[in-house]
Coordinates of C-alpha atoms in Angstrom, one line a residue:
M7 CA 0.0 0.0 0.2
K8 CA 1.1 3.5 -0.9
N9 CA 2.2 5.7 2.1
K10 CA 0.9 9.0 0.4
N11 CA 1.8 11.3 3.0
N12 CA 5.0 9.8 3.9
R13 CA 4.0 9.0 7.4
L14 CA 6.3 7.5 10.0
I15 CA 3.6 5.1 11.0
C16 CA 1.6 3.7 8.0
I17 CA 0.6 0.0 8.5
D18 CA -2.2 -2.4 7.2
E19 CA -2.2 -5.6 8.8
Y20 CA -4.1 -8.8 10.1
V21 CA -3.8 -9.7 13.6
R22 CA -4.8 -12.7 15.5
I23 CA -7.4 -11.4 17.8
N24 CA -9.8 -13.6 19.9
G25 CA -9.1 -16.6 17.6
I26 CA -9.7 -14.9 14.1
D27 CA -7.3 -12.7 11.7
Q28 CA -8.7 -9.1 12.1
F29 CA -7.9 -6.0 10.2
L30 CA -6.1 -3.1 11.6
F31 CA -4.9 0.2 9.8
H32 CA -2.4 2.5 11.6
L33 CA -1.4 6.1 10.6
G34 CA 0.5 8.6 12.6
T35 CA 3.7 10.8 12.6
S36 CA 5.0 10.1 16.0
F37 CA 5.5 7.2 18.3
D38 CA 5.0 9.6 21.3
N39 CA 1.7 10.7 20.5
P40 CA -1.3 9.1 22.1
V41 CA -2.8 6.0 20.2
M42 CA -6.5 6.7 19.3
L43 CA -8.5 3.5 18.5
F44 CA -11.4 4.6 16.1
L45 CA -14.5 2.3 16.5
H46 CA -16.5 2.5 13.1
G47 CA -20.4 2.6 12.9
G48 CA -22.9 0.3 11.3
P49 CA -22.8 -2.3 12.9
G50 CA -20.7 -3.6 9.9
S51 CA -19.7 -0.3 8.3
A52 CA -15.9 0.0 8.2
E53 CA -14.9 3.5 7.7
S54 CA -11.0 2.5 7.2
L55 CA -11.7 3.5 3.5
F56 CA -12.4 7.0 4.4
T57 CA -9.5 8.1 6.3
G58 CA -7.9 10.2 3.4
V59 CA -11.1 12.4 3.6
F60 CA -11.1 13.7 7.2
Q61 CA -7.9 12.3 9.1
D62 CA -4.7 13.6 7.7
R63 CA -4.4 16.3 10.3
W64 CA -5.5 13.9 13.2
E65 CA -2.4 12.0 12.6
E66 CA -0.2 15.0 13.7
I67 CA -1.3 14.6 17.2
Y68 CA -2.5 10.9 17.4
T69 CA -1.6 7.6 16.2
V70 CA -4.9 6.7 14.7
V71 CA -5.7 3.1 14.4
H72 CA -9.0 1.7 12.4
W73 CA -10.1 -1.7 13.3
D74 CA -12.6 -3.3 10.8
Q75 CA -14.6 -5.1 13.5
R76 CA -15.8 -8.7 13.4
G77 CA -18.7 -8.8 10.9
A78 CA -17.3 -5.8 8.9
G79 CA -14.9 -4.9 6.1
K80 CA -11.8 -6.9 5.4
T81 CA -12.3 -8.8 8.8
L82 CA -15.5 -10.0 7.7
N83 CA -14.1 -11.0 4.3
K84 CA -11.4 -12.9 6.0
N85 CA -13.8 -14.8 8.3
P86 CA -17.2 -15.0 6.7
D87 CA -18.3 -17.5 9.2
K88 CA -17.0 -15.9 12.4
L89 CA -19.9 -13.7 13.1
P90 CA -20.4 -11.0 16.0
T91 CA -22.3 -11.0 19.2
I92 CA -21.8 -8.2 21.6
E93 CA -20.0 -10.4 24.0
L94 CA -17.5 -11.3 21.3
M95 CA -17.1 -7.9 20.2
L96 CA -16.4 -6.6 23.5
Q97 CA -13.6 -9.2 24.2
D98 CA -12.4 -8.5 20.6
L99 CA -12.0 -4.8 21.4
F100 CA -10.3 -5.8 24.7
E101 CA -7.7 -7.9 22.8
V102 CA -7.1 -5.3 20.0
I103 CA -6.3 -2.7 22.8
Q104 CA -3.9 -5.1 24.6
Y105 CA -2.1 -5.7 21.2
L106 CA -1.7 -1.9 20.7
K107 CA -0.8 -1.1 24.1
K108 CA 2.1 -3.4 23.8
K109 CA 3.0 -2.4 20.2
Y110 CA 3.1 1.3 21.2
N111 CA 4.4 0.9 24.6
K112 CA 1.2 2.8 26.1
K113 CA -0.6 2.1 29.3
K114 CA -4.0 3.5 28.0
L115 CA -5.5 4.2 24.7
V116 CA -7.8 7.1 23.6
I117 CA -11.3 5.5 22.3
F118 CA -13.2 7.5 19.4
G119 CA -16.7 5.8 18.8
H120 CA -18.6 6.9 15.8
S121 CA -22.4 6.0 15.7
W122 CA -22.6 2.1 16.4
G123 CA -19.0 2.7 17.5
S124 CA -20.2 5.1 20.4
V125 CA -22.3 2.2 21.6
L126 CA -19.5 -0.2 21.7
G127 CA -17.2 2.2 23.1
T128 CA -19.5 3.3 25.8
V129 CA -20.5 -0.3 26.8
F130 CA -16.5 -1.0 26.9
I131 CA -15.3 2.0 29.0
R132 CA -18.1 1.0 31.8
K133 CA -16.6 -2.4 31.9
H134 CA -12.9 -1.7 31.5
P135 CA -12.2 2.0 32.6
E136 CA -8.7 1.0 33.3
E137 CA -7.8 0.5 29.8
V138 CA -9.0 3.8 28.4
E139 CA -7.3 7.3 28.9
Y140 CA -10.4 9.1 27.6
Y141 CA -13.4 8.4 25.3
I142 CA -14.6 10.5 22.5
G143 CA -18.3 9.9 21.3
A144 CA -19.2 11.2 17.9
G145 CA -22.7 10.8 16.6
Q146 CA -23.2 9.5 20.0
V147 CA -26.1 7.1 20.5
I148 CA -28.1 7.1 23.7
S149 CA -31.3 5.1 22.9
M150 CA -32.2 3.5 19.5
V151 CA -35.9 3.8 20.1
E152 CA -35.7 7.6 20.9
N153 CA -33.2 8.2 18.0
E154 CA -35.8 6.9 15.6
Q155 CA -38.7 8.7 17.1
V156 CA -37.0 12.0 17.5
G157 CA -35.7 11.6 13.8
Y158 CA -38.9 10.6 12.4
N159 CA -40.7 13.8 14.0
K160 CA -38.0 16.2 12.7
V161 CA -38.2 15.1 9.1
K162 CA -41.9 15.2 9.1
E163 CA -41.6 18.8 10.5
F164 CA -39.3 19.9 7.5
I165 CA -41.5 18.0 5.0
E166 CA -44.7 19.8 6.3
Q167 CA -42.9 23.2 6.4
A168 CA -41.9 22.6 2.7
G169 CA -45.5 21.7 1.8
D170 CA -43.8 18.6 0.1
K171 CA -47.0 16.4 -0.4
K172 CA -45.5 13.5 -2.1
S173 CA -42.6 13.2 0.6
L174 CA -45.5 13.6 3.5
K175 CA -47.5 10.6 1.7
K176 CA -44.3 8.5 1.8
L177 CA -43.7 9.3 5.3
E178 CA -47.0 8.4 6.6
S179 CA -47.3 5.3 4.4
I180 CA -45.1 3.5 6.8
G181 CA -47.4 3.8 9.7
E182 CA -46.4 3.9 13.3
Y183 CA -42.6 4.4 13.4
P184 CA -40.6 2.7 15.0
G185 CA -42.9 1.4 17.7
S186 CA -42.1 0.7 21.2
K187 CA -39.3 -1.7 20.6
I188 CA -37.0 -1.9 17.6
V189 CA -36.8 -5.4 15.9
F190 CA -34.3 -5.2 12.9
D191 CA -36.6 -7.6 10.6
K192 CA -37.7 -6.8 7.0
E193 CA -40.6 -4.6 8.0
F194 CA -38.6 -2.4 10.0
L195 CA -35.6 -2.1 7.7
R196 CA -38.2 -1.1 4.7
K197 CA -39.6 1.5 7.1
C198 CA -36.1 2.6 8.2
S199 CA -35.0 2.9 4.5
I200 CA -37.9 5.3 3.8
V201 CA -37.1 7.6 6.7
R202 CA -33.2 7.7 5.9
K203 CA -34.0 8.5 2.3
L204 CA -36.3 11.5 3.4
Q205 CA -33.8 12.5 6.0
G206 CA -31.0 12.5 3.4
K207 CA -33.2 14.6 1.0
Y208 CA -33.6 17.3 3.8
K209 CA -29.9 17.0 4.8
L210 CA -31.0 15.5 8.2
G211 CA -29.2 12.2 8.1
L212 CA -26.3 10.5 6.1
E213 CA -26.9 9.8 2.4
I214 CA -25.1 6.9 1.0
G215 CA -24.8 7.7 -2.7
I216 CA -22.3 7.5 -5.4
G217 CA -20.3 10.2 -3.5
I218 CA -19.6 7.8 -0.8
W219 CA -18.5 5.0 -3.2
I220 CA -16.2 7.2 -5.1
T221 CA -14.5 8.4 -1.9
A222 CA -14.1 4.6 -1.0
F223 CA -12.8 3.7 -4.6
K224 CA -10.0 6.4 -4.1
S225 CA -8.6 4.7 -0.8
P226 CA -5.4 3.0 -1.0
L227 CA -7.0 0.1 0.9
F228 CA -10.0 -0.3 -1.4
K229 CA -10.5 -3.9 -3.1
F230 CA -13.8 -4.9 -4.7
S231 CA -14.2 -7.4 -2.0
D232 CA -15.1 -4.5 0.2
I233 CA -18.2 -4.0 -1.9
I234 CA -19.1 -7.7 -1.1
A235 CA -18.5 -7.2 2.6
F236 CA -20.6 -4.2 2.8
M237 CA -23.6 -6.1 1.0
K238 CA -23.4 -8.8 3.8
I239 CA -23.3 -6.6 6.9
L240 CA -27.2 -6.9 7.8
K241 CA -27.0 -10.6 7.8
A242 CA -23.6 -11.0 9.3
N243 CA -24.4 -8.7 12.3
S244 CA -28.1 -9.7 13.1
K245 CA -27.3 -10.8 16.7
V246 CA -25.7 -7.4 17.3
H247 CA -28.7 -5.5 16.0
S248 CA -30.9 -7.3 18.5
F249 CA -28.5 -5.9 21.1
L250 CA -28.6 -2.6 19.4
G251 CA -32.5 -2.4 19.1
D252 CA -32.6 -2.6 23.0
F253 CA -29.9 -0.3 23.8
N254 CA -30.9 2.6 26.0
L255 CA -28.2 4.5 28.3
R256 CA -31.0 6.2 30.1
T257 CA -31.6 3.2 32.0
E258 CA -28.3 2.7 33.3
S259 CA -25.9 4.7 35.7
K260 CA -24.3 8.1 34.6
E261 CA -21.3 7.7 36.6
Y262 CA -18.3 7.2 34.3
K263 CA -14.7 6.4 35.6
V264 CA -12.8 8.0 32.4
P265 CA -13.2 11.5 31.0
V266 CA -16.1 11.8 28.4
Y267 CA -16.2 13.9 25.4
Y268 CA -19.1 14.2 22.8
I269 CA -18.6 15.7 19.4
L270 CA -22.0 16.2 17.6
G271 CA -23.4 17.4 14.5
G272 CA -25.7 20.3 14.8
R273 CA -27.8 19.0 12.0
D274 CA -27.6 15.2 12.8
W275 CA -31.0 13.9 13.1
Q276 CA -30.1 10.2 12.4
A277 CA -28.7 10.0 15.9
P278 CA -30.3 13.4 17.0
Y279 CA -27.8 15.5 18.6
V280 CA -30.4 17.0 21.1
I281 CA -30.9 13.4 22.8
A282 CA -27.1 13.1 23.4
E283 CA -26.9 16.8 24.4
D284 CA -29.6 16.4 26.8
Y285 CA -28.3 13.1 28.4
F286 CA -24.7 14.5 28.7
K287 CA -26.0 17.2 31.2
D288 CA -26.4 14.5 33.9
I289 CA -23.1 12.5 33.2
K290 CA -20.7 12.3 36.1
A291 CA -16.9 11.9 34.9
P292 CA -13.4 13.0 35.8
N293 CA -13.7 15.6 32.7
K294 CA -16.4 16.0 30.6
E295 CA -17.1 18.3 27.5
L296 CA -19.7 18.5 24.8
F297 CA -19.0 20.1 21.4
I298 CA -21.8 20.7 18.6
I299 CA -20.3 21.2 15.1
P300 CA -22.3 23.5 13.1
N301 CA -23.5 22.5 9.7
A302 CA -22.4 18.8 10.3
G303 CA -24.7 15.7 10.0
H304 CA -24.2 12.3 11.4
F305 CA -20.8 11.8 9.4
L306 CA -19.4 15.0 10.9
M307 CA -15.8 14.2 10.4
M308 CA -16.7 14.4 6.7
D309 CA -18.9 17.2 6.9
Q310 CA -16.7 19.5 8.8
P311 CA -13.2 18.1 9.1
G312 CA -11.4 21.3 10.0
L313 CA -13.8 22.1 12.8
V314 CA -13.8 18.3 14.1
F315 CA -9.8 18.6 14.3
D316 CA -10.1 21.9 16.0
V317 CA -12.0 20.1 18.5
L318 CA -9.8 17.1 19.0
S319 CA -6.8 19.5 19.3
A320 CA -8.7 21.2 22.2
I321 CA -9.4 18.0 23.8
N322 CA -5.8 16.6 23.4
F323 CA -4.4 19.7 24.9
K324 CA -7.0 19.5 27.8
Q325 CA -5.7 16.2 28.5
H326 CA -2.2 16.9 28.4
E327 CA -2.7 19.9 30.6
E328 CA -4.4 17.8 33.2
K329 CA -1.4 15.2 33.2
N330 CA 1.1 18.1 33.7
M331 CA -1.0 19.6 36.7
E332 CA -1.0 16.0 38.1
A333 CA 2.7 15.7 37.6
L334 CA 3.3 19.1 39.0
K335 CA 1.6 17.9 42.4
D336 CA 4.6 15.6 43.0
L337 CA 7.3 17.9 42.5
P338 CA 9.1 19.9 45.4
G339 CA 7.6 23.1 46.2
S340 CA 10.8 25.1 44.9
L341 CA 10.7 23.3 41.7
K342 CA 7.0 24.0 41.0
Q343 CA 7.6 27.7 40.9
A344 CA 10.3 27.2 38.2
T345 CA 8.3 25.0 36.0
V346 CA 6.6 26.1 32.9
I347 CA 3.8 24.3 31.5

């Protein structure tokens, strides 16, 4: 694979994780930088093919590692019969972190979870806070049922304001949505597809069109087998979907043992930012901060890459500042006065 930016760290590899070979893609400029593990969305929608669109500047301050999860991308192609459950994915994630800690000589990693990755990441940091320096949730999911209810109401509001009778008829044709419980069966997926297309039309959600595929084709990692993997993700992730349908952070403790940062798109109504914003107010964590990116949707990194980088820079600086302040506490008084941070 070409190292187009001449990065010091540019590795694509398969690593034996939890009994199967899983794909990792590393990019970075310094071994001294913190290691960020990027947890992609879906379940099953590997984002390693899109790094060139939004990530170049991230690599100045982090070593960024993309992991094609079990049931996604190149890992799915390599292991078509080794399909995920939430228990397997949490163990996979633990082992990926152990591998990266050893490889880069780090005590902890930064976790960046996007969409479904924010679900997996949040569950993991509750279970293994000792492994994580801090957590960043982008397009953070709080409750799947609430997501769909709020997203449906918002697109209906836009359609009615526009006097778009044709779209309103399409939306109302699906009947009650999503119901009191989400089951990822054919009927729900049919209804969800209609809602997503209308959200895309009104710039309220992610549109999966030709532009997305052109971006993927341009990736140095791209192979036609990646398209085949994408076509298989619904079936491959059926057991994870059953977990996701019931997911609701509001029913759990809001106590976190690691710093928590949310980066939300100000026009994201696929995982509506207003839900995460409301939930975030009650979080208790060692540090916490919420950022809303204007004119950004569910894939906020691609919509506003410059602003997202500015936020990551601020988070990274804040975390280093905290570390420096902790280190100062251990210095003799005479040295504290002479130390400049």
